[in-house]
């Protein structure tokens, strides 16, 4: 379930703001009323919290909605993606309240999706992280059939939507539930390509700090897979606040500044427009993003094609 019905969303927002006004003392100025609200703690999945880009976007969305009151972003305990989704589905708000992951129909049914792609769709553009001694395996690849014929194996998280997308396209996938372990498996030669989104690969390699890990220079795998913030189904107030904040950021231009700050350099450094693009089908397409979400995705596609 995602927050897509604009009239319904606006009715909810009006109801919440009306309730807020009725609850607060009528004689207080609005600024004082907002300051009187208790500080809201938002528990963000640890992998998102540790990502400067994702944490910065959540902070931007919360700053754009001061009428909801003060806030602080809290790091969740370490847990794999499968567990964080289960905790959200169970409504365990003492463990985690918000996670940014790739969207899928099942996730949108089980949770509240905030349908604005946090990286403007860059997660669906993938490059191969590999080791220096495996680079030769990729030379001369021009089509997906070449990847299959060379028996290039892909490493992916066991619970990631990418895993079944890659398999549906006839590719060999090796999985593990823990993200960090996949890098160890790559270094050990368990697979040749750790397919990472162009919006996250630079942060991954900086974190690993291993000079033997490199980005394959010629290929770009492309499939439709937006990345959203997800909240528990009962957490309507938090989901509405984040969506409203992101919409305001898009409308006033600060979302574009955010994209330039965190993603312009990776697009330039990876030379996306000069790579051989291998298109993959996604049989499990998530629902279309809202009007603003679709707009930012279209703008990002244009930038990649123009090499900007």
PDB file of C-alpha atoms in Angstrom:
ATOM      1  CA  UNK A   1       0.000   0.000   0.000  1.00  0.00           C
ATOM      2  CA  UNK A   2       1.439   3.366  -0.943  1.00  0.00           C
ATOM      3  CA  UNK A   3       0.348   6.926  -0.346  1.00  0.00           C
ATOM      4  CA  UNK A   4      -0.792   7.658  -3.886  1.00  0.00           C
ATOM      5  CA  UNK A   5      -4.344   8.905  -3.545  1.00  0.00           C
ATOM      6  CA  UNK A   6      -3.831  12.654  -3.384  1.00  0.00           C
ATOM      7  CA  UNK A   7      -7.376  13.611  -2.249  1.00  0.00           C
ATOM      8  CA  UNK A   8      -7.257  10.958   0.500  1.00  0.00           C
ATOM      9  CA  UNK A   9      -3.789  12.073   1.525  1.00  0.00           C
ATOM     10  CA  UNK A  10      -4.884  15.691   1.705  1.00  0.00           C
ATOM     11  CA  UNK A  11      -7.894  14.743   3.812  1.00  0.00           C
ATOM     12  CA  UNK A  12      -5.611  12.904   6.230  1.00  0.00           C
ATOM     13  CA  UNK A  13      -3.256  15.887   6.381  1.00  0.00           C
ATOM     14  CA  UNK A  14      -6.132  18.278   7.017  1.00  0.00           C
ATOM     15  CA  UNK A  15      -7.467  15.990   9.743  1.00  0.00           C
ATOM     16  CA  UNK A  16      -4.082  15.760  11.464  1.00  0.00           C
ATOM     17  CA  UNK A  17      -3.378  19.474  11.302  1.00  0.00           C
ATOM     18  CA  UNK A  18      -6.903  20.273  12.534  1.00  0.00           C
ATOM     19  CA  UNK A  19      -6.462  17.862  15.433  1.00  0.00           C
ATOM     20  CA  UNK A  20      -3.115  19.495  16.200  1.00  0.00           C
ATOM     21  CA  UNK A  21      -4.640  22.977  16.309  1.00  0.00           C
ATOM     22  CA  UNK A  22      -7.472  21.784  18.566  1.00  0.00           C
ATOM     23  CA  UNK A  23      -5.067  20.001  20.882  1.00  0.00           C
ATOM     24  CA  UNK A  24      -2.649  22.910  21.372  1.00  0.00           C
ATOM     25  CA  UNK A  25      -3.566  25.957  23.483  1.00  0.00           C
ATOM     26  CA  UNK A  26      -5.378  28.409  21.255  1.00  0.00           C
ATOM     27  CA  UNK A  27      -3.712  31.494  22.751  1.00  0.00           C
ATOM     28  CA  UNK A  28      -0.190  30.444  21.766  1.00  0.00           C
ATOM     29  CA  UNK A  29       1.373  31.726  18.512  1.00  0.00           C
ATOM     30  CA  UNK A  30       1.871  28.965  15.935  1.00  0.00           C
ATOM     31  CA  UNK A  31       5.693  28.982  16.260  1.00  0.00           C
ATOM     32  CA  UNK A  32       5.366  28.472  20.013  1.00  0.00           C
ATOM     33  CA  UNK A  33       2.803  25.733  19.477  1.00  0.00           C
ATOM     34  CA  UNK A  34       5.194  23.857  17.181  1.00  0.00           C
ATOM     35  CA  UNK A  35       8.074  24.255  19.642  1.00  0.00           C
ATOM     36  CA  UNK A  36       5.813  22.850  22.347  1.00  0.00           C
ATOM     37  CA  UNK A  37       5.475  19.566  20.477  1.00  0.00           C
ATOM     38  CA  UNK A  38       7.583  16.681  21.779  1.00  0.00           C
ATOM     39  CA  UNK A  39      10.669  15.681  19.782  1.00  0.00           C
ATOM     40  CA  UNK A  40       9.932  12.790  17.437  1.00  0.00           C
ATOM     41  CA  UNK A  41      12.558  10.056  17.154  1.00  0.00           C
ATOM     42  CA  UNK A  42      12.685   8.434  13.727  1.00  0.00           C
ATOM     43  CA  UNK A  43      14.488   5.073  13.819  1.00  0.00           C
ATOM     44  CA  UNK A  44      16.153   4.628  10.436  1.00  0.00           C
ATOM     45  CA  UNK A  45      17.537   1.277   9.236  1.00  0.00           C
ATOM     46  CA  UNK A  46      21.260   1.205  10.054  1.00  0.00           C
ATOM     47  CA  UNK A  47      22.424   0.810   6.442  1.00  0.00           C
ATOM     48  CA  UNK A  48      20.442   3.903   5.442  1.00  0.00           C
ATOM     49  CA  UNK A  49      21.646   5.800   8.509  1.00  0.00           C
ATOM     50  CA  UNK A  50      25.252   4.992   7.599  1.00  0.00           C
ATOM     51  CA  UNK A  51      24.703   6.227   4.029  1.00  0.00           C
ATOM     52  CA  UNK A  52      25.361  10.005   3.993  1.00  0.00           C
ATOM     53  CA  UNK A  53      23.043  10.501   1.000  1.00  0.00           C
ATOM     54  CA  UNK A  54      19.997   8.676   2.377  1.00  0.00           C
ATOM     55  CA  UNK A  55      20.301  10.125   5.856  1.00  0.00           C
ATOM     56  CA  UNK A  56      20.678  13.623   4.359  1.00  0.00           C
ATOM     57  CA  UNK A  57      17.508  13.184   2.282  1.00  0.00           C
ATOM     58  CA  UNK A  58      15.464  12.079   5.278  1.00  0.00           C
ATOM     59  CA  UNK A  59      16.801  15.044   7.241  1.00  0.00           C
ATOM     60  CA  UNK A  60      15.809  17.333   4.340  1.00  0.00           C
ATOM     61  CA  UNK A  61      12.255  15.923   4.259  1.00  0.00           C
ATOM     62  CA  UNK A  62      11.849  16.318   8.020  1.00  0.00           C
ATOM     63  CA  UNK A  63      13.236  19.875   7.965  1.00  0.00           C
ATOM     64  CA  UNK A  64      10.710  20.791   5.271  1.00  0.00           C
ATOM     65  CA  UNK A  65       7.832  19.872   7.598  1.00  0.00           C
ATOM     66  CA  UNK A  66       8.378  21.957  10.753  1.00  0.00           C
ATOM     67  CA  UNK A  67       4.659  21.958  11.575  1.00  0.00           C
ATOM     68  CA  UNK A  68       5.039  18.340  12.721  1.00  0.00           C
ATOM     69  CA  UNK A  69       7.478  19.419  15.412  1.00  0.00           C
ATOM     70  CA  UNK A  70      11.154  18.789  16.236  1.00  0.00           C
ATOM     71  CA  UNK A  71      12.784  15.474  15.371  1.00  0.00           C
ATOM     72  CA  UNK A  72      15.920  13.408  15.660  1.00  0.00           C
ATOM     73  CA  UNK A  73      17.079  10.560  13.425  1.00  0.00           C
ATOM     74  CA  UNK A  74      18.171   7.428  15.282  1.00  0.00           C
ATOM     75  CA  UNK A  75      20.250   4.523  13.935  1.00  0.00           C
ATOM     76  CA  UNK A  76      18.631   1.103  14.181  1.00  0.00           C
ATOM     77  CA  UNK A  77      20.566  -1.950  15.318  1.00  0.00           C
ATOM     78  CA  UNK A  78      22.350  -3.998  12.629  1.00  0.00           C
ATOM     79  CA  UNK A  79      19.952  -6.289  10.763  1.00  0.00           C
ATOM     80  CA  UNK A  80      19.729  -7.655   7.238  1.00  0.00           C
ATOM     81  CA  UNK A  81      17.177  -6.443   4.731  1.00  0.00           C
ATOM     82  CA  UNK A  82      14.862  -9.406   5.222  1.00  0.00           C
ATOM     83  CA  UNK A  83      14.631  -8.771   8.935  1.00  0.00           C
ATOM     84  CA  UNK A  84      14.125  -5.014   8.667  1.00  0.00           C
ATOM     85  CA  UNK A  85      11.179  -5.570   6.322  1.00  0.00           C
ATOM     86  CA  UNK A  86       9.719  -8.141   8.709  1.00  0.00           C
ATOM     87  CA  UNK A  87      10.063  -5.758  11.663  1.00  0.00           C
ATOM     88  CA  UNK A  88       8.304  -3.022   9.685  1.00  0.00           C
ATOM     89  CA  UNK A  89       5.567  -5.413   8.612  1.00  0.00           C
ATOM     90  CA  UNK A  90       5.072  -6.445  12.245  1.00  0.00           C
ATOM     91  CA  UNK A  91       4.839  -2.777  13.220  1.00  0.00           C
ATOM     92  CA  UNK A  92       7.725  -3.059  15.671  1.00  0.00           C
ATOM     93  CA  UNK A  93       8.376   0.684  15.924  1.00  0.00           C
ATOM     94  CA  UNK A  94      10.759   0.283  18.852  1.00  0.00           C
ATOM     95  CA  UNK A  95      13.198  -1.489  16.491  1.00  0.00           C
ATOM     96  CA  UNK A  96      12.852   0.396  13.196  1.00  0.00           C
ATOM     97  CA  UNK A  97      10.390   2.890  11.699  1.00  0.00           C
ATOM     98  CA  UNK A  98      11.736   3.720   8.274  1.00  0.00           C
ATOM     99  CA  UNK A  99      13.849   1.977   5.641  1.00  0.00           C
ATOM    100  CA  UNK A 100      14.883   2.864   2.130  1.00  0.00           C
ATOM    101  CA  UNK A 101      14.890  -0.240  -0.091  1.00  0.00           C
ATOM    102  CA  UNK A 102      14.067  -1.136  -3.672  1.00  0.00           C
ATOM    103  CA  UNK A 103      10.355  -1.294  -4.365  1.00  0.00           C
ATOM    104  CA  UNK A 104       8.375  -4.365  -5.379  1.00  0.00           C
ATOM    105  CA  UNK A 105       4.631  -5.162  -5.536  1.00  0.00           C
ATOM    106  CA  UNK A 106       4.894  -7.334  -2.406  1.00  0.00           C
ATOM    107  CA  UNK A 107       6.630  -4.605  -0.437  1.00  0.00           C
ATOM    108  CA  UNK A 108       4.079  -2.014  -1.501  1.00  0.00           C
ATOM    109  CA  UNK A 109       1.276  -4.342  -0.398  1.00  0.00           C
ATOM    110  CA  UNK A 110       2.806  -5.132   2.983  1.00  0.00           C
ATOM    111  CA  UNK A 111       4.065  -1.650   3.913  1.00  0.00           C
ATOM    112  CA  UNK A 112       3.474   2.047   3.352  1.00  0.00           C
ATOM    113  CA  UNK A 113       5.569   3.139   0.375  1.00  0.00           C
ATOM    114  CA  UNK A 114       6.428   6.811  -0.079  1.00  0.00           C
ATOM    115  CA  UNK A 115       6.434   6.809  -3.899  1.00  0.00           C
ATOM    116  CA  UNK A 116       9.223   9.262  -4.654  1.00  0.00           C
ATOM    117  CA  UNK A 117      12.441   7.589  -5.881  1.00  0.00           C
ATOM    118  CA  UNK A 118      15.068   8.767  -3.403  1.00  0.00           C
ATOM    119  CA  UNK A 119      17.843   8.763  -6.027  1.00  0.00           C
ATOM    120  CA  UNK A 120      15.621   9.647  -9.016  1.00  0.00           C
ATOM    121  CA  UNK A 121      15.784   6.047 -10.255  1.00  0.00           C
ATOM    122  CA  UNK A 122      19.572   5.565 -10.234  1.00  0.00           C
ATOM    123  CA  UNK A 123      19.267   2.293  -8.304  1.00  0.00           C
ATOM    124  CA  UNK A 124      17.968   0.690 -11.504  1.00  0.00           C
ATOM    125  CA  UNK A 125      21.257   1.504 -13.254  1.00  0.00           C
ATOM    126  CA  UNK A 126      23.854  -1.053 -12.177  1.00  0.00           C
ATOM    127  CA  UNK A 127      27.586  -1.469 -12.664  1.00  0.00           C
ATOM    128  CA  UNK A 128      29.731  -4.451 -11.748  1.00  0.00           C
ATOM    129  CA  UNK A 129      32.039  -4.302  -8.773  1.00  0.00           C
ATOM    130  CA  UNK A 130      34.683  -6.946  -9.439  1.00  0.00           C
ATOM    131  CA  UNK A 131      38.333  -7.701  -8.694  1.00  0.00           C
ATOM    132  CA  UNK A 132      41.257  -6.600 -10.851  1.00  0.00           C
ATOM    133  CA  UNK A 133      42.149 -10.135 -11.865  1.00  0.00           C
ATOM    134  CA  UNK A 134      38.593 -10.758 -13.153  1.00  0.00           C
ATOM    135  CA  UNK A 135      38.362  -7.666 -15.382  1.00  0.00           C
ATOM    136  CA  UNK A 136      39.467  -9.665 -18.442  1.00  0.00           C
ATOM    137  CA  UNK A 137      36.285 -11.767 -18.207  1.00  0.00           C
ATOM    138  CA  UNK A 138      34.174  -8.733 -19.138  1.00  0.00           C
ATOM    139  CA  UNK A 139      36.058  -7.506 -22.214  1.00  0.00           C
ATOM    140  CA  UNK A 140      34.155  -7.580 -25.508  1.00  0.00           C
ATOM    141  CA  UNK A 141      30.690  -8.047 -23.972  1.00  0.00           C
ATOM    142  CA  UNK A 142      28.046  -6.319 -26.115  1.00  0.00           C
ATOM    143  CA  UNK A 143      24.816  -8.123 -25.246  1.00  0.00           C
ATOM    144  CA  UNK A 144      23.210 -10.009 -22.405  1.00  0.00           C
ATOM    145  CA  UNK A 145      23.776 -13.332 -24.202  1.00  0.00           C
ATOM    146  CA  UNK A 146      27.534 -12.713 -23.943  1.00  0.00           C
ATOM    147  CA  UNK A 147      27.215 -12.461 -20.159  1.00  0.00           C
ATOM    148  CA  UNK A 148      25.406 -15.792 -20.029  1.00  0.00           C
ATOM    149  CA  UNK A 149      27.842 -17.517 -22.395  1.00  0.00           C
ATOM    150  CA  UNK A 150      30.824 -16.461 -20.283  1.00  0.00           C
ATOM    151  CA  UNK A 151      29.156 -17.834 -17.162  1.00  0.00           C
ATOM    152  CA  UNK A 152      29.553 -14.589 -15.271  1.00  0.00           C
ATOM    153  CA  UNK A 153      27.963 -15.010 -11.866  1.00  0.00           C
ATOM    154  CA  UNK A 154      26.281 -12.186  -9.948  1.00  0.00           C
ATOM    155  CA  UNK A 155      26.343 -11.711  -6.187  1.00  0.00           C
ATOM    156  CA  UNK A 156      23.195 -10.301  -4.579  1.00  0.00           C
ATOM    157  CA  UNK A 157      21.372 -10.186  -1.268  1.00  0.00           C
ATOM    158  CA  UNK A 158      19.061 -13.120  -0.636  1.00  0.00           C
ATOM    159  CA  UNK A 159      16.066 -10.865   0.024  1.00  0.00           C
ATOM    160  CA  UNK A 160      16.727  -8.252  -2.666  1.00  0.00           C
ATOM    161  CA  UNK A 161      14.291  -7.807  -5.600  1.00  0.00           C
ATOM    162  CA  UNK A 162      17.351  -7.663  -7.879  1.00  0.00           C
ATOM    163  CA  UNK A 163      18.006 -11.343  -7.263  1.00  0.00           C
ATOM    164  CA  UNK A 164      14.893 -12.603  -8.977  1.00  0.00           C
ATOM    165  CA  UNK A 165      15.153  -9.921 -11.698  1.00  0.00           C
ATOM    166  CA  UNK A 166      18.622 -11.153 -12.633  1.00  0.00           C
ATOM    167  CA  UNK A 167      17.497 -14.778 -12.531  1.00  0.00           C
ATOM    168  CA  UNK A 168      14.434 -14.005 -14.633  1.00  0.00           C
ATOM    169  CA  UNK A 169      16.838 -12.719 -17.292  1.00  0.00           C
ATOM    170  CA  UNK A 170      18.740 -16.009 -17.314  1.00  0.00           C
ATOM    171  CA  UNK A 171      21.701 -14.888 -15.211  1.00  0.00           C
ATOM    172  CA  UNK A 172      23.441 -16.984 -12.562  1.00  0.00           C
ATOM    173  CA  UNK A 173      23.061 -15.447  -9.092  1.00  0.00           C
ATOM    174  CA  UNK A 174      24.867 -16.315  -5.857  1.00  0.00           C
ATOM    175  CA  UNK A 175      23.166 -14.988  -2.716  1.00  0.00           C
ATOM    176  CA  UNK A 176      23.825 -14.310   0.948  1.00  0.00           C
ATOM    177  CA  UNK A 177      21.551 -12.592   3.509  1.00  0.00           C
ATOM    178  CA  UNK A 178      24.258 -10.237   4.781  1.00  0.00           C
ATOM    179  CA  UNK A 179      25.425  -7.359   2.581  1.00  0.00           C
ATOM    180  CA  UNK A 180      28.945  -7.120   4.021  1.00  0.00           C
ATOM    181  CA  UNK A 181      29.583 -10.839   3.457  1.00  0.00           C
ATOM    182  CA  UNK A 182      28.970 -10.475  -0.278  1.00  0.00           C
ATOM    183  CA  UNK A 183      32.162  -8.455  -0.635  1.00  0.00           C
ATOM    184  CA  UNK A 184      34.104 -11.232   1.086  1.00  0.00           C
ATOM    185  CA  UNK A 185      32.550 -13.739  -1.316  1.00  0.00           C
ATOM    186  CA  UNK A 186      33.539 -11.588  -4.300  1.00  0.00           C
ATOM    187  CA  UNK A 187      37.128 -11.373  -3.074  1.00  0.00           C
ATOM    188  CA  UNK A 188      37.135 -15.172  -2.637  1.00  0.00           C
ATOM    189  CA  UNK A 189      36.020 -15.686  -6.250  1.00  0.00           C
ATOM    190  CA  UNK A 190      32.531 -17.023  -5.453  1.00  0.00           C
ATOM    191  CA  UNK A 191      31.144 -14.773  -8.207  1.00  0.00           C
ATOM    192  CA  UNK A 192      32.459 -12.237 -10.715  1.00  0.00           C
ATOM    193  CA  UNK A 193      30.022  -9.297 -10.542  1.00  0.00           C
ATOM    194  CA  UNK A 194      28.521  -7.616  -7.506  1.00  0.00           C
ATOM    195  CA  UNK A 195      25.915  -5.487  -9.288  1.00  0.00           C
ATOM    196  CA  UNK A 196      25.631  -2.194  -7.418  1.00  0.00           C
ATOM    197  CA  UNK A 197      23.505   0.852  -8.151  1.00  0.00           C
ATOM    198  CA  UNK A 198      25.420   3.799  -9.550  1.00  0.00           C
ATOM    199  CA  UNK A 199      24.080   5.885  -6.671  1.00  0.00           C
ATOM    200  CA  UNK A 200      25.666   3.623  -4.042  1.00  0.00           C
ATOM    201  CA  UNK A 201      28.792   2.067  -5.549  1.00  0.00           C
ATOM    202  CA  UNK A 202      31.226   4.893  -4.691  1.00  0.00           C
ATOM    203  CA  UNK A 203      30.138   4.831  -1.044  1.00  0.00           C
ATOM    204  CA  UNK A 204      30.486   1.014  -0.995  1.00  0.00           C
ATOM    205  CA  UNK A 205      34.055   1.062  -2.294  1.00  0.00           C
ATOM    206  CA  UNK A 206      35.076   3.899   0.004  1.00  0.00           C
ATOM    207  CA  UNK A 207      33.708   1.910   2.925  1.00  0.00           C
ATOM    208  CA  UNK A 208      35.549  -1.272   1.910  1.00  0.00           C
ATOM    209  CA  UNK A 209      38.807   0.570   1.151  1.00  0.00           C
ATOM    210  CA  UNK A 210      40.220  -2.396  -0.783  1.00  0.00           C
ATOM    211  CA  UNK A 211      42.340  -1.401  -3.825  1.00  0.00           C
ATOM    212  CA  UNK A 212      41.708  -4.822  -5.420  1.00  0.00           C
ATOM    213  CA  UNK A 213      37.976  -4.046  -5.752  1.00  0.00           C
ATOM    214  CA  UNK A 214      37.181  -2.034  -8.890  1.00  0.00           C
ATOM    215  CA  UNK A 215      34.220  -0.984 -11.025  1.00  0.00           C
ATOM    216  CA  UNK A 216      34.119  -2.722 -14.419  1.00  0.00           C
ATOM    217  CA  UNK A 217      34.510   0.194 -16.898  1.00  0.00           C
ATOM    218  CA  UNK A 218      32.353  -0.670 -19.935  1.00  0.00           C
ATOM    219  CA  UNK A 219      28.960  -2.131 -18.961  1.00  0.00           C
ATOM    220  CA  UNK A 220      25.764  -0.656 -17.540  1.00  0.00           C
ATOM    221  CA  UNK A 221      22.869  -2.936 -16.575  1.00  0.00           C
ATOM    222  CA  UNK A 222      19.510  -1.181 -16.662  1.00  0.00           C
ATOM    223  CA  UNK A 223      16.102  -2.188 -15.317  1.00  0.00           C
ATOM    224  CA  UNK A 224      13.121  -0.426 -13.784  1.00  0.00           C
ATOM    225  CA  UNK A 225      13.383  -0.531 -10.000  1.00  0.00           C
ATOM    226  CA  UNK A 226      12.648   2.627  -8.007  1.00  0.00           C
ATOM    227  CA  UNK A 227      13.907   2.922  -4.444  1.00  0.00           C
ATOM    228  CA  UNK A 228      11.466   4.300  -1.856  1.00  0.00           C
ATOM    229  CA  UNK A 229      11.252   4.989   1.839  1.00  0.00           C
ATOM    230  CA  UNK A 230       8.964   2.407   3.500  1.00  0.00           C
ATOM    231  CA  UNK A 231       7.143   2.681   6.822  1.00  0.00           C
ATOM    232  CA  UNK A 232       4.860   0.333   8.745  1.00  0.00           C
ATOM    233  CA  UNK A 233       1.226   0.328   7.643  1.00  0.00           C
ATOM    234  CA  UNK A 234       0.043   1.910  10.861  1.00  0.00           C
ATOM    235  CA  UNK A 235       2.619   4.724  10.771  1.00  0.00           C
ATOM    236  CA  UNK A 236       0.565   7.134   8.642  1.00  0.00           C
ATOM    237  CA  UNK A 237       1.805  10.307  10.327  1.00  0.00           C
ATOM    238  CA  UNK A 238       5.480   9.560   9.688  1.00  0.00           C
ATOM    239  CA  UNK A 239       4.814   8.440   6.095  1.00  0.00           C
ATOM    240  CA  UNK A 240       2.788  11.568   5.362  1.00  0.00           C
ATOM    241  CA  UNK A 241       5.415  13.817   6.904  1.00  0.00           C
ATOM    242  CA  UNK A 242       8.217  12.301   4.804  1.00  0.00           C
ATOM    243  CA  UNK A 243       6.178  12.414   1.596  1.00  0.00           C
ATOM    244  CA  UNK A 244       5.092  16.002   2.200  1.00  0.00           C
ATOM    245  CA  UNK A 245       8.695  17.005   2.935  1.00  0.00           C
ATOM    246  CA  UNK A 246       9.985  15.345  -0.250  1.00  0.00           C
ATOM    247  CA  UNK A 247       7.249  16.993  -2.332  1.00  0.00           C
ATOM    248  CA  UNK A 248       8.126  20.397  -0.916  1.00  0.00           C
ATOM    249  CA  UNK A 249      11.816  19.755  -1.622  1.00  0.00           C
ATOM    250  CA  UNK A 250      11.037  18.893  -5.252  1.00  0.00           C
ATOM    251  CA  UNK A 251       8.841  21.954  -5.693  1.00  0.00           C
ATOM    252  CA  UNK A 252      11.309  24.443  -4.175  1.00  0.00           C
ATOM    253  CA  UNK A 253      14.389  23.000  -5.933  1.00  0.00           C
ATOM    254  CA  UNK A 254      16.218  21.668  -2.880  1.00  0.00           C
ATOM    255  CA  UNK A 255      15.717  18.061  -4.043  1.00  0.00           C
ATOM    256  CA  UNK A 256      17.608  18.903  -7.254  1.00  0.00           C
ATOM    257  CA  UNK A 257      20.398  20.416  -5.143  1.00  0.00           C
ATOM    258  CA  UNK A 258      20.460  17.200  -3.099  1.00  0.00           C
ATOM    259  CA  UNK A 259      20.777  15.067  -6.264  1.00  0.00           C
ATOM    260  CA  UNK A 260      23.638  17.233  -7.538  1.00  0.00           C
ATOM    261  CA  UNK A 261      25.395  17.118  -4.176  1.00  0.00           C
ATOM    262  CA  UNK A 262      25.365  13.354  -3.801  1.00  0.00           C
ATOM    263  CA  UNK A 263      24.964  11.887  -7.297  1.00  0.00           C
ATOM    264  CA  UNK A 264      26.394  14.248  -9.946  1.00  0.00           C
ATOM    265  CA  UNK A 265      29.970  13.121  -9.301  1.00  0.00           C
ATOM    266  CA  UNK A 266      29.215   9.362  -9.499  1.00  0.00           C
ATOM    267  CA  UNK A 267      27.412   9.880 -12.817  1.00  0.00           C
ATOM    268  CA  UNK A 268      30.405  11.780 -14.153  1.00  0.00           C
ATOM    269  CA  UNK A 269      33.057   9.447 -12.713  1.00  0.00           C
ATOM    270  CA  UNK A 270      31.350   6.305 -14.049  1.00  0.00           C
ATOM    271  CA  UNK A 271      30.965   7.747 -17.593  1.00  0.00           C
ATOM    272  CA  UNK A 272      27.480   6.275 -17.856  1.00  0.00           C
ATOM    273  CA  UNK A 273      26.660   7.763 -21.247  1.00  0.00           C
ATOM    274  CA  UNK A 274      29.630   6.003 -22.896  1.00  0.00           C
ATOM    275  CA  UNK A 275      28.925   2.519 -21.505  1.00  0.00           C
ATOM    276  CA  UNK A 276      27.287  -0.405 -23.300  1.00  0.00           C
ATOM    277  CA  UNK A 277      23.777  -0.580 -21.859  1.00  0.00           C
ATOM    278  CA  UNK A 278      22.302  -4.040 -21.277  1.00  0.00           C
ATOM    279  CA  UNK A 279      18.559  -3.770 -20.656  1.00  0.00           C
ATOM    280  CA  UNK A 280      16.943  -6.311 -18.333  1.00  0.00           C
ATOM    281  CA  UNK A 281      13.236  -6.953 -18.026  1.00  0.00           C
ATOM    282  CA  UNK A 282      11.531  -6.711 -14.644  1.00  0.00           C
ATOM    283  CA  UNK A 283       8.515  -9.069 -14.549  1.00  0.00           C
ATOM    284  CA  UNK A 284       7.580  -7.760 -11.095  1.00  0.00           C
ATOM    285  CA  UNK A 285       7.215  -4.076 -11.847  1.00  0.00           C
ATOM    286  CA  UNK A 286       6.181  -1.975  -8.864  1.00  0.00           C
ATOM    287  CA  UNK A 287       3.330   0.485  -9.245  1.00  0.00           C
ATOM    288  CA  UNK A 288       4.104   3.682 -11.111  1.00  0.00           C
ATOM    289  CA  UNK A 289       5.478   6.478  -8.911  1.00  0.00           C
ATOM    290  CA  UNK A 290       3.391   9.575  -8.444  1.00  0.00           C
ATOM    291  CA  UNK A 291       3.522  12.499 -10.847  1.00  0.00           C
ATOM    292  CA  UNK A 292       6.453  14.195  -9.085  1.00  0.00           C
ATOM    293  CA  UNK A 293       8.331  10.915  -8.706  1.00  0.00           C
ATOM    294  CA  UNK A 294       7.938  10.133 -12.398  1.00  0.00           C
ATOM    295  CA  UNK A 295       9.160  13.619 -13.272  1.00  0.00           C
ATOM    296  CA  UNK A 296      12.413  13.303 -11.315  1.00  0.00           C
ATOM    297  CA  UNK A 297      13.058   9.860 -12.848  1.00  0.00           C
ATOM    298  CA  UNK A 298      12.585  11.229 -16.372  1.00  0.00           C
ATOM    299  CA  UNK A 299      14.959  14.098 -15.648  1.00  0.00           C
ATOM    300  CA  UNK A 300      17.606  11.667 -14.353  1.00  0.00           C
ATOM    301  CA  UNK A 301      17.329   9.508 -17.509  1.00  0.00           C
ATOM    302  CA  UNK A 302      17.906  12.599 -19.602  1.00  0.00           C
ATOM    303  CA  UNK A 303      20.990  13.541 -17.589  1.00  0.00           C
ATOM    304  CA  UNK A 304      22.492  10.084 -18.007  1.00  0.00           C
ATOM    305  CA  UNK A 305      21.851  10.052 -21.756  1.00  0.00           C
ATOM    306  CA  UNK A 306      23.428  13.491 -22.102  1.00  0.00           C
ATOM    307  CA  UNK A 307      26.381  12.505 -19.950  1.00  0.00           C
ATOM    308  CA  UNK A 308      25.663  15.189 -17.395  1.00  0.00           C
TER     309      UNK A 308
END
